[in-house]
Short mmCIF file of C-alpha atoms in Angstrom, two decimals:
data_model
loop_
_atom_site.label_atom_id
_atom_site.label_comp_id
_atom_site.label_asym_id
_atom_site.label_seq_id
_atom_site.Cartn_x
_atom_site.Cartn_y
_atom_site.Cartn_z
CA UNK A 1 43.77 9.04 -40.52
CA UNK A 2 46.72 11.32 -40.00
CA UNK A 3 45.35 13.92 -41.95
CA UNK A 4 42.27 13.83 -40.57
CA UNK A 5 44.09 14.11 -37.15
CA UNK A 6 45.78 17.25 -38.17
CA UNK A 7 42.72 18.75 -39.58
CA UNK A 8 41.46 18.31 -36.09
CA UNK A 9 43.84 19.49 -34.34
CA UNK A 10 44.44 22.49 -36.23
CA UNK A 11 40.67 23.36 -36.27
CA UNK A 12 40.95 23.07 -32.14
CA UNK A 13 43.61 25.78 -32.33
CA UNK A 14 40.51 28.10 -33.40
CA UNK A 15 38.03 26.96 -30.97
CA UNK A 16 36.51 29.37 -28.74
CA UNK A 17 38.45 28.79 -24.80
CA UNK A 18 41.34 26.86 -26.80
CA UNK A 19 43.69 29.80 -25.08
CA UNK A 20 45.03 28.91 -21.43
CA UNK A 21 44.49 32.81 -20.90
CA UNK A 22 41.41 33.81 -19.78
CA UNK A 23 40.45 37.18 -18.62
CA UNK A 24 38.54 38.31 -14.98
CA UNK A 25 35.24 39.36 -17.01
CA UNK A 26 33.05 37.41 -17.17
CA UNK A 27 32.30 35.09 -20.08
CA UNK A 28 29.34 35.21 -22.28
CA UNK A 29 27.51 37.58 -19.75
CA UNK A 30 26.42 39.61 -22.92
CA UNK A 31 26.23 37.91 -25.91
CA UNK A 32 26.59 33.84 -26.33
CA UNK A 33 28.75 34.60 -29.39
CA UNK A 34 31.41 36.83 -27.66
CA UNK A 35 32.68 35.73 -24.36
CA UNK A 36 34.43 38.59 -23.29
CA UNK A 37 31.97 41.52 -24.40
CA UNK A 38 33.87 44.67 -22.73
CA UNK A 39 37.59 43.44 -23.83
CA UNK A 40 36.04 42.77 -26.80
CA UNK A 41 34.77 45.75 -27.76
CA UNK A 42 37.18 48.14 -26.05
CA UNK A 43 39.78 46.87 -28.89
CA UNK A 44 37.57 48.57 -31.20
CA UNK A 45 39.32 51.99 -29.56
CA UNK A 46 42.55 50.68 -31.16
CA UNK A 47 40.15 51.24 -35.06
CA UNK A 48 39.36 54.75 -33.96
CA UNK A 49 42.96 56.06 -32.72
CA UNK A 50 44.81 54.50 -35.59
CA UNK A 51 44.06 56.43 -38.82
CA UNK A 52 43.71 59.97 -37.00
CA UNK A 53 47.78 59.20 -36.36
CA UNK A 54 48.26 58.13 -40.13
CA UNK A 55 46.46 61.30 -41.02
CA UNK A 56 48.46 63.43 -38.04
CA UNK A 57 51.69 61.70 -38.88
CA UNK A 58 52.17 61.83 -42.80
CA UNK A 59 54.01 64.90 -42.82
CA UNK A 60 56.46 63.01 -40.81
CA UNK A 61 56.00 60.04 -42.98
CA UNK A 62 56.35 61.56 -46.09
CA UNK A 63 59.73 63.28 -45.33
CA UNK A 64 61.21 60.87 -43.64
CA UNK A 65 60.05 57.46 -44.50
CA UNK A 66 56.66 56.08 -45.47
CA UNK A 67 57.69 52.61 -43.84
CA UNK A 68 56.48 55.46 -40.70
CA UNK A 69 52.57 54.25 -41.53
CA UNK A 70 53.17 50.64 -41.44
CA UNK A 71 53.27 51.17 -37.36
CA UNK A 72 49.94 52.31 -37.28
CA UNK A 73 48.32 50.11 -39.96
CA UNK A 74 49.82 47.08 -37.90
CA UNK A 75 48.10 48.67 -35.07
CA UNK A 76 44.86 48.12 -36.68
CA UNK A 77 45.57 44.45 -37.17
CA UNK A 78 46.48 44.72 -33.25
CA UNK A 79 42.81 46.04 -32.69
CA UNK A 80 41.88 43.19 -34.76
CA UNK A 81 43.31 40.33 -33.38
CA UNK A 82 42.89 41.46 -29.96
CA UNK A 83 39.20 41.57 -30.80
CA UNK A 84 39.13 38.10 -32.20
CA UNK A 85 40.96 36.82 -29.43
CA UNK A 86 38.71 38.34 -26.59
CA UNK A 87 35.26 37.51 -28.42
CA UNK A 88 36.89 33.56 -28.84
CA UNK A 89 39.56 33.13 -26.18
CA UNK A 90 40.78 30.89 -29.03
CA UNK A 91 44.84 29.80 -29.12
CA UNK A 92 45.15 30.94 -32.65
CA UNK A 93 43.10 34.44 -31.49
CA UNK A 94 46.12 34.95 -28.71
CA UNK A 95 48.71 34.17 -30.89
CA UNK A 96 47.83 36.56 -33.40
CA UNK A 97 47.39 39.17 -31.09
CA UNK A 98 50.42 38.81 -29.22
CA UNK A 99 52.77 38.48 -32.55
CA UNK A 100 51.07 41.50 -34.05
CA UNK A 101 52.62 43.65 -30.86
CA UNK A 102 55.43 42.21 -31.27
CA UNK A 103 55.57 43.03 -35.07
CA UNK A 104 54.79 46.67 -34.19
CA UNK A 105 57.51 46.51 -31.68
CA UNK A 106 60.03 45.30 -34.22
CA UNK A 107 59.31 47.98 -36.34
CA UNK A 108 59.71 50.35 -33.72
CA UNK A 109 62.93 49.87 -32.93
CA UNK A 110 64.01 49.80 -36.43
CA UNK A 111 63.30 52.54 -37.80
CA UNK A 112 63.63 54.84 -34.55
CA UNK A 113 66.29 53.49 -32.06
CA UNK A 114 68.45 56.15 -32.02
CA UNK A 115 72.51 55.29 -34.04
CA UNK A 116 73.66 56.50 -30.72
CA UNK A 117 72.59 53.59 -29.34
CA UNK A 118 73.29 50.78 -31.39
CA UNK A 119 75.71 48.02 -30.97
CA UNK A 120 79.91 48.69 -31.52
CA UNK A 121 79.78 46.61 -34.41
CA UNK A 122 76.36 47.89 -36.58
CA UNK A 123 77.18 51.20 -38.06
CA UNK A 124 73.82 51.89 -40.27
CA UNK A 125 70.22 51.65 -39.75
CA UNK A 126 69.55 48.99 -42.37
CA UNK A 127 72.01 46.52 -40.98
CA UNK A 128 70.00 47.49 -37.55
CA UNK A 129 66.61 46.96 -39.18
CA UNK A 130 67.87 43.07 -40.41
CA UNK A 131 69.41 42.71 -37.35
CA UNK A 132 65.53 43.52 -35.69
CA UNK A 133 64.08 41.30 -38.26
CA UNK A 134 66.10 38.65 -37.66
CA UNK A 135 65.25 38.75 -33.72
CA UNK A 136 61.59 39.60 -34.48
CA UNK A 137 61.13 36.39 -36.51
CA UNK A 138 63.07 34.03 -34.38
CA UNK A 139 61.50 35.32 -31.11
CA UNK A 140 57.92 34.58 -33.08
CA UNK A 141 58.82 31.17 -33.56
CA UNK A 142 59.77 30.58 -30.07
CA UNK A 143 56.30 31.91 -28.65
CA UNK A 144 54.69 29.74 -29.61
CA UNK A 145 56.86 27.13 -27.11
CA UNK A 146 55.14 28.51 -23.62
CA UNK A 147 52.64 30.99 -25.10
CA UNK A 148 51.51 31.85 -21.68
CA UNK A 149 55.23 33.54 -20.74
CA UNK A 150 54.59 35.73 -24.60
CA UNK A 151 52.84 38.78 -22.73
CA UNK A 152 55.81 39.32 -19.78
CA UNK A 153 57.98 39.40 -22.48
CA UNK A 154 56.02 41.79 -24.79
CA UNK A 155 56.26 44.13 -21.74
CA UNK A 156 60.15 43.51 -20.75
CA UNK A 157 60.49 45.25 -24.69
CA UNK A 158 58.24 48.23 -23.28
CA UNK A 159 60.75 48.61 -20.27
CA UNK A 160 63.15 48.37 -22.52
CA UNK A 161 61.87 51.32 -25.13
CA UNK A 162 61.11 53.53 -21.65
CA UNK A 163 64.93 52.82 -20.55
CA UNK A 164 66.32 54.16 -24.06
CA UNK A 165 63.79 56.94 -23.63
CA UNK A 166 64.84 58.39 -20.57
CA UNK A 167 68.28 57.78 -21.72
CA UNK A 168 67.38 60.01 -24.64
CA UNK A 169 65.33 62.63 -22.39
CA UNK A 170 68.34 63.37 -19.83
CA UNK A 171 69.37 66.55 -21.72
CA UNK A 172 65.99 67.59 -22.25
CA UNK A 173 64.83 71.44 -21.07
CA UNK A 174 61.70 71.92 -23.37
CA UNK A 175 58.69 72.21 -21.61
CA UNK A 176 56.80 70.66 -24.52
CA UNK A 177 58.73 67.63 -25.19
CA UNK A 178 59.10 67.26 -21.37
CA UNK A 179 55.48 66.83 -21.20
CA UNK A 180 54.84 64.64 -23.75
CA UNK A 181 57.41 61.93 -22.44
CA UNK A 182 55.90 62.22 -18.91
CA UNK A 183 52.10 61.98 -20.35
CA UNK A 184 53.20 58.78 -22.02
CA UNK A 185 54.77 57.30 -19.20
CA UNK A 186 51.98 58.20 -16.88
CA UNK A 187 50.11 56.54 -19.53
CA UNK A 188 52.00 53.42 -19.73
CA UNK A 189 52.07 53.17 -16.42
CA UNK A 190 48.10 53.49 -15.90
CA UNK A 191 47.38 50.95 -18.89
CA UNK A 192 50.18 48.29 -17.55
CA UNK A 193 48.81 48.91 -13.57
CA UNK A 194 45.22 48.05 -15.12
CA UNK A 195 46.88 44.72 -17.04
CA UNK A 196 48.66 43.67 -13.45
CA UNK A 197 45.43 44.31 -11.80
CA UNK A 198 43.31 42.13 -13.87
CA UNK A 199 45.69 39.51 -14.25
CA UNK A 200 46.62 39.08 -10.25
CA UNK A 201 43.75 40.79 -8.48
CA UNK A 202 40.69 39.23 -10.30
CA UNK A 203 39.29 38.08 -7.15
CA UNK A 204 39.14 41.65 -5.82
CA UNK A 205 37.43 43.29 -8.67
CA UNK A 206 34.82 40.53 -9.05
CA UNK A 207 33.55 41.17 -5.11
CA UNK A 208 33.42 44.77 -5.96
CA UNK A 209 32.06 43.73 -9.56
CA UNK A 210 34.09 45.70 -11.84
CA UNK A 211 35.36 43.57 -14.03
CA UNK A 212 36.71 45.68 -16.67
CA UNK A 213 40.39 46.82 -16.03
CA UNK A 214 41.50 44.85 -19.18
CA UNK A 215 39.50 46.82 -21.58
CA UNK A 216 40.63 49.98 -19.74
CA UNK A 217 44.00 48.42 -20.40
CA UNK A 218 42.96 48.75 -23.98
CA UNK A 219 41.87 51.75 -24.50
CA UNK A 220 44.69 53.70 -22.12
CA UNK A 221 47.58 51.70 -23.93
CA UNK A 222 46.56 52.73 -27.85
CA UNK A 223 46.77 56.57 -26.47
CA UNK A 224 49.74 55.67 -24.98
CA UNK A 225 51.15 54.44 -27.81
CA UNK A 226 50.29 57.24 -29.82
CA UNK A 227 52.16 59.71 -27.12
CA UNK A 228 54.96 57.47 -27.45
CA UNK A 229 55.38 56.91 -30.76
CA UNK A 230 55.14 60.59 -31.55
CA UNK A 231 57.84 61.93 -29.12
CA UNK A 232 60.02 59.35 -30.63
CA UNK A 233 59.30 60.37 -34.26
CA UNK A 234 59.81 63.84 -32.97
CA UNK A 235 62.92 62.93 -31.70
CA UNK A 236 64.14 61.06 -34.61
CA UNK A 237 63.21 63.71 -36.73
CA UNK A 238 65.95 66.03 -34.96
CA UNK A 239 68.22 63.85 -35.01
CA UNK A 240 67.82 62.32 -38.62
CA UNK A 241 66.19 65.55 -40.64
CA UNK A 242 66.97 68.26 -38.70
CA UNK A 243 66.55 70.59 -41.50
CA UNK A 244 62.95 70.32 -40.95
CA UNK A 245 62.39 71.98 -37.93
CA UNK A 246 60.09 69.56 -36.12
CA UNK A 247 57.42 71.26 -33.66
CA UNK A 248 55.28 69.32 -31.47
CA UNK A 249 51.24 70.08 -31.49
CA UNK A 250 48.04 68.43 -30.09
CA UNK A 251 44.76 67.37 -31.93
CA UNK A 252 42.15 68.61 -32.37
CA UNK A 253 43.14 72.03 -29.88
CA UNK A 254 47.26 72.44 -28.31
CA UNK A 255 45.43 73.72 -24.82
CA UNK A 256 43.83 70.79 -24.29
CA UNK A 257 44.95 68.58 -21.60
CA UNK A 258 45.07 65.71 -23.64
CA UNK A 259 44.80 65.60 -27.28
CA UNK A 260 46.60 63.54 -29.63
CA UNK A 261 50.15 64.23 -30.68
CA UNK A 262 51.52 65.09 -33.78
CA UNK A 263 54.42 66.78 -35.56
CA UNK A 264 54.25 69.96 -37.65
CA UNK A 265 57.60 70.27 -40.05
CA UNK A 266 58.58 73.81 -40.53
CA UNK A 267 60.84 73.19 -43.10
CA UNK A 268 61.19 70.13 -46.07
CA UNK A 269 63.52 68.92 -48.18
CA UNK A 270 63.54 71.78 -50.71
CA UNK A 271 64.35 74.10 -47.66
CA UNK A 272 67.30 71.51 -46.88
CA UNK A 273 68.73 71.60 -50.50
CA UNK A 274 68.08 75.54 -50.83
CA UNK A 275 70.85 76.14 -47.94
#
């Protein structure tokens, strides 16, 4: 009986609408198999942006650390688990979605957090990365205690990243870098505004028959991550591999108002050794 109960309980975690979260979009409106159709489809945008960013950032990752690719590989999983969550609104889908975001943040901290902002008792990035890993594991376990609080905790991490970025940008005068910074922050502000409006202003948007803000959040947040991660990688390249002479460009065209940012390295390891 105990085994049967455990199996039944586990099955319930994967059951449709077993999560306490339900976003503003009407359930089963477009498909009897997909709870939130637009939120599910908009998650697929991660599958479009992530491979492009993997390709664009490859020269930087090859010179700096191939682990950089893990960020955008994990972003593919974020899109996958987000689509699964909104398709089913299952508890397990919610946890996979939120924990994949947590691990992306952990990777970003471990790879890119500026050395000068390390706690005084940490002297190298390896030790710092291990500390971040430990905190991420503990946070992962704690996330099952009160799952409804997870999204707010993740947004607190995002606020800390913006604060740290502000410290780094105080002395910056390069217009290209400033443009990228303001674009990243602007996209994040628009994204979080959509998230908050969908979460707390649902009745208003239902009266307007426009319940798609969470889906728009998906599109804006993946663009914000593309901008912010490139900016952080550019600052990191200047600190960690200054011989590479990094510069910022946009794909597919530098003159476009909105494109995908990437880093071009004018120097290489061979250049560094020669000097």
